[in-house]
Coordinates of C-alpha atoms in Angstrom, one line a residue:
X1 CA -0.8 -14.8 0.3
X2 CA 0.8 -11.0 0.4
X3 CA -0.9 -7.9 0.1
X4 CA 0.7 -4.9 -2.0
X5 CA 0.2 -1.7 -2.9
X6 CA 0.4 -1.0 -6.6
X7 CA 0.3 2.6 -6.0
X8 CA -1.5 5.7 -4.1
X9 CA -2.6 8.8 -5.4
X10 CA -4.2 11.6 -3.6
X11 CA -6.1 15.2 -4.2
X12 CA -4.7 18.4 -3.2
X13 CA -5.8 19.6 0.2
X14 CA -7.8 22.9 0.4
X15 CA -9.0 24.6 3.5
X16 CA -11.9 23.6 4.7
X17 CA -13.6 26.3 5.2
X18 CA -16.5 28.2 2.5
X19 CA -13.4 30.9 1.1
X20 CA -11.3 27.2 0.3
X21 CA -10.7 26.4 -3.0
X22 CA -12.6 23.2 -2.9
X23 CA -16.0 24.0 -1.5
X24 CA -17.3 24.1 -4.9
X25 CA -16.3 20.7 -5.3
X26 CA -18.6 17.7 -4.1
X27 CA -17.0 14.9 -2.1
X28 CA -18.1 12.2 -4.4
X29 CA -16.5 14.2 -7.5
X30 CA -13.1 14.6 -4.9
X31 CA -13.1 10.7 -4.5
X32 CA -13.9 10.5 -8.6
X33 CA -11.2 12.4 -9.6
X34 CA -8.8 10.2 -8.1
X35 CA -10.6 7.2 -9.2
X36 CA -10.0 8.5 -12.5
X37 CA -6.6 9.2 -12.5
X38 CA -5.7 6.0 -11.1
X39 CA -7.4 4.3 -14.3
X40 CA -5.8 6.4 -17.0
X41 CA -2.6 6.9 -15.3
X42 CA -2.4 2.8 -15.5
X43 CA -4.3 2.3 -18.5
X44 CA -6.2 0.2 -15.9
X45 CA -8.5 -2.9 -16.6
X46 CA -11.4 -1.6 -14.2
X47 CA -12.7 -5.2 -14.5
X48 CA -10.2 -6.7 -12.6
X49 CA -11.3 -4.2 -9.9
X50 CA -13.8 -5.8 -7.6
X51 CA -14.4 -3.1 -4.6
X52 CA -13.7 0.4 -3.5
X53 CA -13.4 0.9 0.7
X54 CA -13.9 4.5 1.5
X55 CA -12.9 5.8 5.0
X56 CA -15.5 8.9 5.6
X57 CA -16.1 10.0 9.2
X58 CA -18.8 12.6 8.1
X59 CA -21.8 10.5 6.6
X60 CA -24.4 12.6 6.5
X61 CA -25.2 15.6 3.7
X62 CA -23.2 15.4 0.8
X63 CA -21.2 12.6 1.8
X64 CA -24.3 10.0 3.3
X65 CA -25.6 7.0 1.2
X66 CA -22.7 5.5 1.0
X67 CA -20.1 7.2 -0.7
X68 CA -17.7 4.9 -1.8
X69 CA -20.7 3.3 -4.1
X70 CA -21.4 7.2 -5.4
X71 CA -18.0 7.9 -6.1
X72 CA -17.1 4.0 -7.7
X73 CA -20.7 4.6 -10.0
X74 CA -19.0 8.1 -10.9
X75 CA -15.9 6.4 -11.9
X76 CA -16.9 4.5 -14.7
X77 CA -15.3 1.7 -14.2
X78 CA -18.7 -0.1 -14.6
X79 CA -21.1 -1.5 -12.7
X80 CA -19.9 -4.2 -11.8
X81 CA -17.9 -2.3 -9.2
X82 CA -19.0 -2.4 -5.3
X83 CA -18.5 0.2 -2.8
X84 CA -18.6 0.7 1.0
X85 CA -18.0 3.4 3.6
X86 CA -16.5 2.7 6.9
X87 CA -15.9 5.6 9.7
X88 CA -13.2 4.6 12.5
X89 CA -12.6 8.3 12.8
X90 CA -9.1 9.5 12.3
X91 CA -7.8 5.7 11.6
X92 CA -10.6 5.5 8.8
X93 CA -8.0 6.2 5.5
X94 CA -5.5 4.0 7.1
X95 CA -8.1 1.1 8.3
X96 CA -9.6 0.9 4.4
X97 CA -5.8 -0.3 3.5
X98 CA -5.7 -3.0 6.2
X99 CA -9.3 -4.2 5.4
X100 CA -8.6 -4.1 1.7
X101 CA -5.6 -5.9 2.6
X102 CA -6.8 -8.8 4.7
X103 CA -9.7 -9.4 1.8
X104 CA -6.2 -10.2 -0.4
X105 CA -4.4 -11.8 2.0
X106 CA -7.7 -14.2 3.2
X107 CA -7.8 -14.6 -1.2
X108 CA -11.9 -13.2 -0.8
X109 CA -10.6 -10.5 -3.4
X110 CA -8.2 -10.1 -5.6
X111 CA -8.1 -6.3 -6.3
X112 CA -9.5 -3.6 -4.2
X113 CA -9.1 0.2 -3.8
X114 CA -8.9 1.6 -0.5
X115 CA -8.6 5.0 0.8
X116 CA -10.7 8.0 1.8
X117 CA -12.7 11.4 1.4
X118 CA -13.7 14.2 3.4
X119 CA -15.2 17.6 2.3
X120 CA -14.5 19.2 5.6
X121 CA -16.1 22.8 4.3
X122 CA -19.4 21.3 3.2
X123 CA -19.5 18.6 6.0
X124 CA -18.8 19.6 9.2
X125 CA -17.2 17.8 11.7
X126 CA -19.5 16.0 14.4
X127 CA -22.1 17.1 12.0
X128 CA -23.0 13.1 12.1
X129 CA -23.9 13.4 16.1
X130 CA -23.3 10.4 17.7
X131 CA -24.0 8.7 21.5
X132 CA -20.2 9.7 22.4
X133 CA -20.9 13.5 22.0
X134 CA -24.0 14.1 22.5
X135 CA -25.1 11.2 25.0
X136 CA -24.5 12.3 28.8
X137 CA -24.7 9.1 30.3
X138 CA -21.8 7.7 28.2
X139 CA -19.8 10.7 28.5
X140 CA -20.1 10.9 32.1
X141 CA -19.7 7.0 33.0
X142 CA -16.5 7.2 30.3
X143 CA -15.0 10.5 31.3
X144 CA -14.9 11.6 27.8
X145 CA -13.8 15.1 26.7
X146 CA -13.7 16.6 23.7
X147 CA -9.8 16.2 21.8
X148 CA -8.3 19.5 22.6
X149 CA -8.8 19.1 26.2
X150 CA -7.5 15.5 25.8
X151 CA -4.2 16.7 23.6
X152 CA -3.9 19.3 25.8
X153 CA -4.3 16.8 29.1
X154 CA -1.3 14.6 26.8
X155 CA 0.9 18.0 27.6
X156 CA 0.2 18.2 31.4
X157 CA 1.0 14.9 32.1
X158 CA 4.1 14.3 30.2
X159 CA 5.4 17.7 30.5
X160 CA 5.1 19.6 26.8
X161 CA 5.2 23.2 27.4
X162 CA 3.9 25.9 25.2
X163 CA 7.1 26.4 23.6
X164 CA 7.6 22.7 23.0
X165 CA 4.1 22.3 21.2
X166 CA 4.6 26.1 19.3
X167 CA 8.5 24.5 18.3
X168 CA 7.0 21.7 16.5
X169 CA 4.1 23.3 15.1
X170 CA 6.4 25.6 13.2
X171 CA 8.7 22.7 12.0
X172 CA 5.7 21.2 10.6
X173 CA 5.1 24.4 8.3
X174 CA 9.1 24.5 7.7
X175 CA 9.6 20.7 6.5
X176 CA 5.8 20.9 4.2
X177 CA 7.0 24.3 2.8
X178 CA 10.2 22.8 1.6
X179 CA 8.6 19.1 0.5
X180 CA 5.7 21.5 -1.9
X181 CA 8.6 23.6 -3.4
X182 CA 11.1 20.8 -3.7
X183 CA 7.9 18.8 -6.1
X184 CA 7.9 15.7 -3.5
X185 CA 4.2 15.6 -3.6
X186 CA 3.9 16.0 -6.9
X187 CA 4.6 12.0 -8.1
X188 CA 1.2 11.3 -6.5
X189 CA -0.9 14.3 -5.7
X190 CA -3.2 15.7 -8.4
X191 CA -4.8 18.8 -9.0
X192 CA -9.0 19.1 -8.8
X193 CA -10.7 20.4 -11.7
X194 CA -14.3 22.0 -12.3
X195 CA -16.6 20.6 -14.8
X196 CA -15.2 22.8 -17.6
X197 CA -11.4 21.1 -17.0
X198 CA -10.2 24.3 -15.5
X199 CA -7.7 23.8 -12.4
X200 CA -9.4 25.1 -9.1
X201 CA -6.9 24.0 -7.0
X202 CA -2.9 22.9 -7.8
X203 CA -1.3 22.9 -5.2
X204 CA -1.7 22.0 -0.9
X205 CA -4.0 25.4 0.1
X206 CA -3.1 25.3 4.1
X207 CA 1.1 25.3 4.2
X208 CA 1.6 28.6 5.7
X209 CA 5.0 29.5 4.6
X210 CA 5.5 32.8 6.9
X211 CA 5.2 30.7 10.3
X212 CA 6.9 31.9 12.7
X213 CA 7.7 30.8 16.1
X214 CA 7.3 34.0 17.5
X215 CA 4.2 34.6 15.7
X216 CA 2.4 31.4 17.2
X217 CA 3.7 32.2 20.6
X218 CA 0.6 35.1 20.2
X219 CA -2.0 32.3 19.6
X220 CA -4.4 32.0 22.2
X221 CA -5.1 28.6 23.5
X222 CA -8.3 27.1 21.3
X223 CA -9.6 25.2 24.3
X224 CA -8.9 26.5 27.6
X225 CA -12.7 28.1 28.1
X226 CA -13.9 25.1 27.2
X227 CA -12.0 23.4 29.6
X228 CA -13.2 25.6 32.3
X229 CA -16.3 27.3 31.8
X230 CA -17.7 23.7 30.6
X231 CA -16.0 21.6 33.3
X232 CA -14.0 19.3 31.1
X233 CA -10.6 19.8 33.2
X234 CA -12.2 18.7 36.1
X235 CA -13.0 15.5 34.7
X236 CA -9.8 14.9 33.1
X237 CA -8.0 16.0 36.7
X238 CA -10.4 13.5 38.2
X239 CA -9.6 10.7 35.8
X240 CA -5.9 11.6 36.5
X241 CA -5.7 12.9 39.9
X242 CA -2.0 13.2 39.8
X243 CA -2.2 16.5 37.6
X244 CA -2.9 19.5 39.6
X245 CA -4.3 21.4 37.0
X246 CA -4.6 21.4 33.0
X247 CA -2.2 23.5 31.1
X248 CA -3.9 24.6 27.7
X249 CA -1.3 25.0 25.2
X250 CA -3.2 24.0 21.7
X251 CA -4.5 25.8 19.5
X252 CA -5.4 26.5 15.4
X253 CA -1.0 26.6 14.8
X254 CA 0.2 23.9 16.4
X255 CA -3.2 21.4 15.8
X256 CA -4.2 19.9 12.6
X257 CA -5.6 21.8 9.9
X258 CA -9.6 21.6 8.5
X259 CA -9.3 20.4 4.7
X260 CA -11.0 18.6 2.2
X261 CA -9.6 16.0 0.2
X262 CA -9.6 12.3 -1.0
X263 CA -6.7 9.7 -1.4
X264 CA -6.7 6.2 -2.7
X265 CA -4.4 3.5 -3.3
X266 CA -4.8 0.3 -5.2
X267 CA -4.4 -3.1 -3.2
X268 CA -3.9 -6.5 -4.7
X269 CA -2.5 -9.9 -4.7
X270 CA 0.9 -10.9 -6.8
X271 CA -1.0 -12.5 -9.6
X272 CA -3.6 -9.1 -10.4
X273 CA -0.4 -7.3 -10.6
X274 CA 1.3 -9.9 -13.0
X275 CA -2.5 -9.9 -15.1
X276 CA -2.4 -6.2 -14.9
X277 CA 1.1 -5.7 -16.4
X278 CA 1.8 -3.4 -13.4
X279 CA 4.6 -4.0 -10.9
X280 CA 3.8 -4.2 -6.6
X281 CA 5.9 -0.8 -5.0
X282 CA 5.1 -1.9 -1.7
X283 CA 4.1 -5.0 0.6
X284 CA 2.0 -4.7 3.6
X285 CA 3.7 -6.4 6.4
X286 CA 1.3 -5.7 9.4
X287 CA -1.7 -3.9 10.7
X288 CA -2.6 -3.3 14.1
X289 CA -5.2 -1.2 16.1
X290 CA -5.6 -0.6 19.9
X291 CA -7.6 0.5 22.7
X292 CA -6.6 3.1 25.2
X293 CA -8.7 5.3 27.5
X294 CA -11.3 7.5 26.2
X295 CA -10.4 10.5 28.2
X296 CA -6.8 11.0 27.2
X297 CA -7.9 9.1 24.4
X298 CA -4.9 10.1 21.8
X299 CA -2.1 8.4 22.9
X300 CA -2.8 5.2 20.9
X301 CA 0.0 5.7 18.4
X302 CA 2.9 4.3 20.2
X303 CA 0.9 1.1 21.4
X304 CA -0.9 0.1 18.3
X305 CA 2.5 0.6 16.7
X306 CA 4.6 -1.8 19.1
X307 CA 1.5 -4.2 18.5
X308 CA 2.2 -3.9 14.5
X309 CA 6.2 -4.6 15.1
X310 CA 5.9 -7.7 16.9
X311 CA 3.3 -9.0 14.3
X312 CA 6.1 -7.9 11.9
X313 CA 8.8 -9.4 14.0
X314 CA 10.5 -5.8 13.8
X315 CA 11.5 -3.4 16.0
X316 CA 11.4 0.8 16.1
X317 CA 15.0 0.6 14.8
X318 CA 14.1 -1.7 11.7
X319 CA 11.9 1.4 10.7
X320 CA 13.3 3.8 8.1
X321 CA 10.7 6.3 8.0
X322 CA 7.4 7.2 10.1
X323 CA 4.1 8.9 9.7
X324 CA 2.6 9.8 12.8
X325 CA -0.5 11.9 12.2
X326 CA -0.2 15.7 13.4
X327 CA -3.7 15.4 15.1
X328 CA -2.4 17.8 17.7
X329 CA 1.3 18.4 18.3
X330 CA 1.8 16.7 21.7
X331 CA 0.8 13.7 20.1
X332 CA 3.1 13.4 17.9
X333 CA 6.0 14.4 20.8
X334 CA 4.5 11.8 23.1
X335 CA 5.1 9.2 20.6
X336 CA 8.8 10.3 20.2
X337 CA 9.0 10.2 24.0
X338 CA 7.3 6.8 24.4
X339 CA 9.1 5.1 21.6
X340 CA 12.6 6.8 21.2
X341 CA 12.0 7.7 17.5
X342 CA 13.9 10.1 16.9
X343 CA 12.3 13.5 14.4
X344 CA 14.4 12.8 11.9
X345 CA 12.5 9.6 10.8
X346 CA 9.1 11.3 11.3
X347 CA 6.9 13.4 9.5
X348 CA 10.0 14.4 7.5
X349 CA 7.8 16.4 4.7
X350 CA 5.8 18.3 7.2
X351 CA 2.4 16.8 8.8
X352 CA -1.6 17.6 9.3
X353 CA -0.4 20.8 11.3
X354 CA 0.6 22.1 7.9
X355 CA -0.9 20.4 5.7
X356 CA -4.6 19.6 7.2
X357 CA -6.3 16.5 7.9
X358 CA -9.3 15.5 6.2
X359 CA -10.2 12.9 8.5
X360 CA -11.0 10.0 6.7
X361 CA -8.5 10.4 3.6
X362 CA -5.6 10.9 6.0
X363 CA -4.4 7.7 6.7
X364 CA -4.5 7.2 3.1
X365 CA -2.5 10.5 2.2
X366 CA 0.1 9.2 5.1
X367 CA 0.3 5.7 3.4
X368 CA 1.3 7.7 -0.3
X369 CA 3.9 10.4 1.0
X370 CA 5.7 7.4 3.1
X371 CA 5.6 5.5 0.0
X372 CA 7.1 8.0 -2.6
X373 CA 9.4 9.6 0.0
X374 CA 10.8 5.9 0.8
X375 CA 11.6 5.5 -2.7
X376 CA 12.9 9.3 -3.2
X377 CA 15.7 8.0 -0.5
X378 CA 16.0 4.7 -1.6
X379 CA 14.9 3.2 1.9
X380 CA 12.9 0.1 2.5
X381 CA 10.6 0.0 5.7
X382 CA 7.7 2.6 6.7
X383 CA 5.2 2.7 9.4
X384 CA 1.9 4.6 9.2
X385 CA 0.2 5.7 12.7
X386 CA -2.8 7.5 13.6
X387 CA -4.3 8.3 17.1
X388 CA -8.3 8.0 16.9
X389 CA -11.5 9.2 18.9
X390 CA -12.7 7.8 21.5
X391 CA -9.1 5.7 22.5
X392 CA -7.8 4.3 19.9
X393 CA -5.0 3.6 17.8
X394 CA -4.1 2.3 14.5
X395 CA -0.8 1.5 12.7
X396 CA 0.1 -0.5 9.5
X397 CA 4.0 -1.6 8.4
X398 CA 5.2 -1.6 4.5
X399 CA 7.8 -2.6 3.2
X400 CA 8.9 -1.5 -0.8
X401 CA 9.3 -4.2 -2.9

């Protein structure tokens, strides 16, 4: 049995910080609004829907208790409708699809929204704690450091230089700038209103239009005291004894933005769709994670995705388009380097540098700008990849119907 995607929708992203536009804004009524919109926009038989799989790294605060079921009670689509959270960090929007879509393909469910939320100004990040952060002894036996001195570990081994990470950082700005004036976010990105139906936020809040090169060539590095005063380069020198020293070269410019925001997309078997009156867009032809180690931890992408083409019997070349998460930007150039993918196939409407990543809607968002920007070219394959905490990787393969 297949798995499609009848369509994805996501919220603007606003900076997560208290002066964003969307700290007013619960992350249960950010999930809602989506929810909504998906039912009205489809005149949608909420019956038919049977569960809603939220990715949410932060569950503690506004967004503990199990979100998903807050934001599906919120909804009212009725009560018949389940909910559950799952956190696999950065992968967490993108891993809600690929569970959603083995409940289809096993024919458990028949239709099931999957996607993501995370109010990134009213939940901090590692707010939730956790034994990898905070427990020595698993730190210590692991080698973990934090993800800046991992990303910036990526650039000292495989040779990115300041001007190579600052270079992509601005193209990020460049290539969103252009997608936000052009309206290619617009087929599936809504705007969040308050309680009164007034627009608080219409538009992507982070895309900083007057990047320069020059000007993030001034940045200072985010996480080079850190890395010395708190002896994480040691241990990543020791892991990798080969580098004679760590080169810091990331920071708030050329790394992925804090935002809040929520994405969905709705998941079902051929028959739903045919009850529903709606037509599939796309087909999910594989999913894939993978482990790789904790201490330069990010480079997951390229293996998880080589793991998702031979389940697909594909290859890089059979890809059209890719969207590699912006976590930091030598992630995304070690991919290119460790694949061949060439930057014209990835990221083509800007990334997380520019636009933000709220961490467990962003695998989602990924999974709706590949889908609508496939179908603005008239192109047929996609791949979706995310580097995660802790040493992992996820990717997932579609294909437009």
């Amino acid at each position: 049995m297949e798995a499609y995607i009848y369509d994805a929708i996501r919220t603007v992203r606003g900076k997560g910080n208290k002066k964003g536009a969307l700290n007013g804004i619960t992350p249960t009524e950010l999930a809602t609004q989506v929810l909504v919109d998906l039912k009205d926009r489809h005149e949608l038989d909420t019956t038919l829907v049977e569960d809603v799989i939220l990715g949410c790294v932060g569950q503690v605060g506004d967004q503990a208790a199990n979100i998903a079921k807050s934001a599906a009670q919120s909804s009212q689509y009725g009560d018949h409708l389940c909910g559950v959270s799952l956190n696999r960090f950065c992968g967490s929007g993108l891993e809600s699809i690929n569970q959603a879509a083995a409940y289809v393909k096993s024919g458990f469910r028949d239709l099931i929204i999957a996607g993501g939320v995370e109010s990134m100004s009213r939940v901090k990040m590692g707010a939730d704690g956790g034994g990898m952060f905070i427990d020595p002894a698993l730190a210590i036996s692991g080698k973990i450091v934090p993800q800046g001195i991992s990303a910036d570990l990526i650039a000292s081994k495989y040779g990115f230089s300041r001007s190579d990470v600052d270079e992509f950082g601005y193209h990020s700005q460049v290539r969103a700038t252009e997608a936000q004036e052009a309206g290619r976010f617009d087929k599936s990105r809504i705007a969040i209103k308050d309680i009164n139906g007034i627009t608080v936020l219409g538009k992507d809040e982070n895309i900083r239009p007057s990047t320069t090169v020059e000007g993030l060539a001034g940045l200072n590095p985010s996480f080079a005291m850190m890395g010395e005063m708190a002896g994480y380069n040691g241990v990543a020198i020791d892991r990798y004894p080969e580098i004679e020293e760590i080169t810091h070269v990331h920071h708030a410019g050329n790394s992925s933005a804090i935002v809040d925001g929520a994405a969905i997309a709705l998941v079902g078997n051929k028959a739903v769709g045919e009850k529903m009156g709606i037509k599939p867009r796309f087909k999910i032809r594989a999913a894939a994670i993978y482990g790789t180690d904790p201490t330069i931890m990010l480079t997951g992408p390229a293996p998880a995705s080589r793991k998702a083409l031979k389940q697909a019997g594909m290859e890089f070349s059979d890809i059209d388009l890719f969207e590699v998460n912006e976590a930091f930007a030598a992630v995304v150039l070690r991919f290119m380097q460790d694949t061949g993918v060439s930057y014209d196939k990835i990221n083509v409407n800007g990334g997380a540098i520019a636009l933000g990543h709220p961490l467990g809607a962003t695998g989602c968002m990924l999974t709706g700008t590949l889908m609508d920007e496939l179908e603005r070219r008239d192109l047929n394959t996609g791949l979706i990849t995310l580097c995660i905490g802790g040493g992992m990787g996820i990717a997932s393969i579609i294909e437009r119907v």
